[in-house]
C-alpha atoms as one frame of an Amber mdcrd trajectory, in Angstrom:
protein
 -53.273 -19.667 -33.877 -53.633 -20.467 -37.632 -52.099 -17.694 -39.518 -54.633
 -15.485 -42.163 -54.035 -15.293 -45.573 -53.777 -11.436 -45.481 -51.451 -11.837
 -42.608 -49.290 -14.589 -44.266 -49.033 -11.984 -47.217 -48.092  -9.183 -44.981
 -45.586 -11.248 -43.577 -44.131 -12.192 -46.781 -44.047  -8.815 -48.503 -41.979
  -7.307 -45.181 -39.320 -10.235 -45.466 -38.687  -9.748 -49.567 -38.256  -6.293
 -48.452 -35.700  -7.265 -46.288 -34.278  -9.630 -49.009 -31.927  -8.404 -51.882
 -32.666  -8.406 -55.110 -30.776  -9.834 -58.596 -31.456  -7.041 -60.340 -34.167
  -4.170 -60.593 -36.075  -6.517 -63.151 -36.622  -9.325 -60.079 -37.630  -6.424
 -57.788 -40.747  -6.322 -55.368 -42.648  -5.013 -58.104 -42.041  -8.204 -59.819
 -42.968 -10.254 -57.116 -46.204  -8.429 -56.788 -47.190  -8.538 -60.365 -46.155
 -12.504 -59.899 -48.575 -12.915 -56.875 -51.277 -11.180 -58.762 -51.052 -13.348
 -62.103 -50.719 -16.629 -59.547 -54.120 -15.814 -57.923 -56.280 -15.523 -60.991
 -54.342 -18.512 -62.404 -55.447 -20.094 -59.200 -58.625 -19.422 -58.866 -59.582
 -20.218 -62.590 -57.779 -23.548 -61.906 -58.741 -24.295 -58.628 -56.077 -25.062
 -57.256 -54.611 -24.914 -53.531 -54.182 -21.001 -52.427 -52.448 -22.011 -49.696
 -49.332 -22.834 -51.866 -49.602 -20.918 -54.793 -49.826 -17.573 -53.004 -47.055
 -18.188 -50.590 -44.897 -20.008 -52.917 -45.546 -16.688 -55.406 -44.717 -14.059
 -52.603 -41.113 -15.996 -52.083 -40.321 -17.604 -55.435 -37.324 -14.945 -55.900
 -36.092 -15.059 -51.809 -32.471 -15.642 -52.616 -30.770 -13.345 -55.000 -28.379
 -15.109 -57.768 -27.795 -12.465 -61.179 -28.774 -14.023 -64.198 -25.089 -14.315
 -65.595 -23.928 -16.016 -62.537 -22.488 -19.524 -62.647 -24.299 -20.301 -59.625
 -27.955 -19.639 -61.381 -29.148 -22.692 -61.751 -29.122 -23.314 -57.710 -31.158
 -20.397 -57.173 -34.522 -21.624 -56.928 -33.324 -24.639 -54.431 -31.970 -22.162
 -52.076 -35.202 -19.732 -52.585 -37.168 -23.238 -51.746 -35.295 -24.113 -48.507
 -35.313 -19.913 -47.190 -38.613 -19.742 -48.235 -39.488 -22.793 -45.927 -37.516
 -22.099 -43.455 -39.284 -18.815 -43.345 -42.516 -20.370 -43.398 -41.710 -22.395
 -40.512 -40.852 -19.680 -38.085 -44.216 -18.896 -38.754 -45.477 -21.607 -38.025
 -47.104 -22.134 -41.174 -49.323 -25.424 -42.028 -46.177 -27.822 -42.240 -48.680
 -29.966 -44.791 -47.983 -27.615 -46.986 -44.104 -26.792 -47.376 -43.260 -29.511
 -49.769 -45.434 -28.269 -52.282 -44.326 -24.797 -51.616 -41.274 -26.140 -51.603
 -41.551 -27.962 -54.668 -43.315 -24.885 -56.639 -40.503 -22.666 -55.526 -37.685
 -25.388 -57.239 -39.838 -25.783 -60.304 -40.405 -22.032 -61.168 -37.021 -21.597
 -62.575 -36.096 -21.668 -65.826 -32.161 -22.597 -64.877 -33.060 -24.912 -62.545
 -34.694 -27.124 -65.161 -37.233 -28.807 -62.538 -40.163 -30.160 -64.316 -43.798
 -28.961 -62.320 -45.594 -31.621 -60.760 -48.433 -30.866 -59.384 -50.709 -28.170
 -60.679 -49.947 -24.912 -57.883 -46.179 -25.566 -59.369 -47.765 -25.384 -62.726
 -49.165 -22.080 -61.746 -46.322 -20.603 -59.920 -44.221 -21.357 -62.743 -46.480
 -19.705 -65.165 -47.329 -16.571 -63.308 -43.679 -16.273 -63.072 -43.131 -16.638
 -66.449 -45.536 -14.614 -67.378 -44.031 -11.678 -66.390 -41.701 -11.852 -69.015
 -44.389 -11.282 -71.455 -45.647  -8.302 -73.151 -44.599  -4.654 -72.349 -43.275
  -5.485 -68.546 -41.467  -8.456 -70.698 -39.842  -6.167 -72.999 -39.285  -3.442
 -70.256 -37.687  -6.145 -67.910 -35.702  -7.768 -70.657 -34.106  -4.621 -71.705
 -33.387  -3.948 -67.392 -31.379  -7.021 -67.021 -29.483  -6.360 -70.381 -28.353
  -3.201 -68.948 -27.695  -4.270 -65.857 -25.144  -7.340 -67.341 -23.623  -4.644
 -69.887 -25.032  -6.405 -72.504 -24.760  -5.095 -76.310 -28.618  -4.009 -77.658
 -28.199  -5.904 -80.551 -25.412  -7.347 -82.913 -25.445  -4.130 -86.019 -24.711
  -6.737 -88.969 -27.949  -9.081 -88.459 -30.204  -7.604 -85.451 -32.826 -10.312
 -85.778 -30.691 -13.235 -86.195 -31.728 -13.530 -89.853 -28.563 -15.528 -90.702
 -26.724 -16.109 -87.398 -27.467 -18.046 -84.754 -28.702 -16.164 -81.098 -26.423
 -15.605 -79.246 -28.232 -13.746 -75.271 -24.724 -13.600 -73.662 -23.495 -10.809
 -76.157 -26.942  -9.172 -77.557 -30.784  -8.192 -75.400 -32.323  -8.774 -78.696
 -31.243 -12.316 -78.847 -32.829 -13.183 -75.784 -36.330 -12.825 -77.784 -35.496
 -15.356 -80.126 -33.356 -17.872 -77.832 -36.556 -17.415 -75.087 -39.477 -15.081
 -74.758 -40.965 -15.684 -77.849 -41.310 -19.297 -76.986 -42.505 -18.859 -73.749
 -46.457 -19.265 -75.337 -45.526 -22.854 -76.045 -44.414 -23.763 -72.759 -47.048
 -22.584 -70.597 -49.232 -25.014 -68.462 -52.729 -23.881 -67.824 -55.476 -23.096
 -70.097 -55.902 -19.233 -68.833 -51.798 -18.446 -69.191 -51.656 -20.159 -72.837
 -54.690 -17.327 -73.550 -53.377 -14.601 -71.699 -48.981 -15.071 -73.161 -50.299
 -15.078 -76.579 -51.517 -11.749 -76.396 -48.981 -10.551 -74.312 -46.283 -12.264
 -77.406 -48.478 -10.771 -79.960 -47.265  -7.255 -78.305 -43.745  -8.793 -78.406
 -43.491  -9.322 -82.332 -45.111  -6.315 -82.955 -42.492  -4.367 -80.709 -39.691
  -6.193 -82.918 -41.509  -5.143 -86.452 -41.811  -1.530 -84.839 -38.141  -1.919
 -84.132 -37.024  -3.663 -87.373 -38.007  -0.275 -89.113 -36.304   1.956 -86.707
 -33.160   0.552 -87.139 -33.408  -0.884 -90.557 -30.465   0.600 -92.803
């Protein structure tokens, strides 16, 4: 019997459940907020559900920290769980190498160019989420979680330095998340990250003046 989209979803929230996370910033509620982005992205693209949604629900299935050497292969063993997952299932199998492929492509470590357009879409739901207030609250998560300094005290906004996001949080705006806005695929995530950066350089201004000597 053909598995239901509600109960495909079921499934897949009760297995990341079961699945560790990175860190508290790649959470369930991440995923969630992920799956949610991915669905209007979806349906404003039209694209095939019945990749993006899975493909969203298991994009972060294995669990590799963001300073680990091993990053980069994260998203190719999320890919090959994910599908292995969705076999046991008995999922349509005309669908796991785009799932698969979506999966791969959503990382930024990986460095896997999307493809097709549900990649596109996974890719920039994912991203997404690293825009905006959850962007800032999830930025500042992983930099505490990696013991990371706030900011360097000499030149917070690398003014006259260049970023350096293995030492300072702050850096990671202007190595990453502020460029995010350029990168993004569809028409309705270009609209929605530049509000969501807008909120971004308006948190750093806010900021500048807190800390400004």
């Amino acid at each position: 019997m053909t598995l239901k989209m509600h109960e495909l979803e079921k499934a897949c929230e009760e297995f990341m459940l079961s699945t560790p996370c990175a860190d508290t910033a790649h959470d369930l509620s991440h995923i969630k907020r992920v799956v949610k982005v991915a669905k209007a992205l979806c349906e404003a693209e039209g694209a095939d559900p019945a990749v993006v949604i899975p493909a969203a629900w298991l994009h972060d299935c294995v669990a590799v920290a963001k300073n680990h050497p091993d990053r980069p292969l994260a998203s190719k063993l999320a890919a090959d769980k994910a599908v292995a997952f969705l076999t046991e299932l008995k999922y349509d199998t005309g669908k796991l190498e785009a799932i698969h492929h979506a999966i791969v492509a959503h990382s930024f470590s990986a460095g896997v160019t999307p493809t097709t357009l549900e990649a596109k879409i996974v890719q920039d739901a994912d991203r997404m989420d690293a825009l905006g207030a959850i962007g800032v609250s999830r930025c500042m998560k992983v930099g505490g979680a990696i013991a990371r300094n706030l900011y360097n005290v000499e030149d917070p906004f690398c003014e006259h330095r260049k970023a350096d996001d293995t030492k300072y949080t702050l850096d990671h705006f202007f190595i990453k998340l502020l460029h995010i806005k350029d990168n993004m695929h569809t028409t309705a995530a270009r609209e929605q990250a530049q509000a969501r950066t807008q909120y971004m350089l308006d948190f750093l201004e806010q900021l500048k003046s807190e800390i400004a000597d």
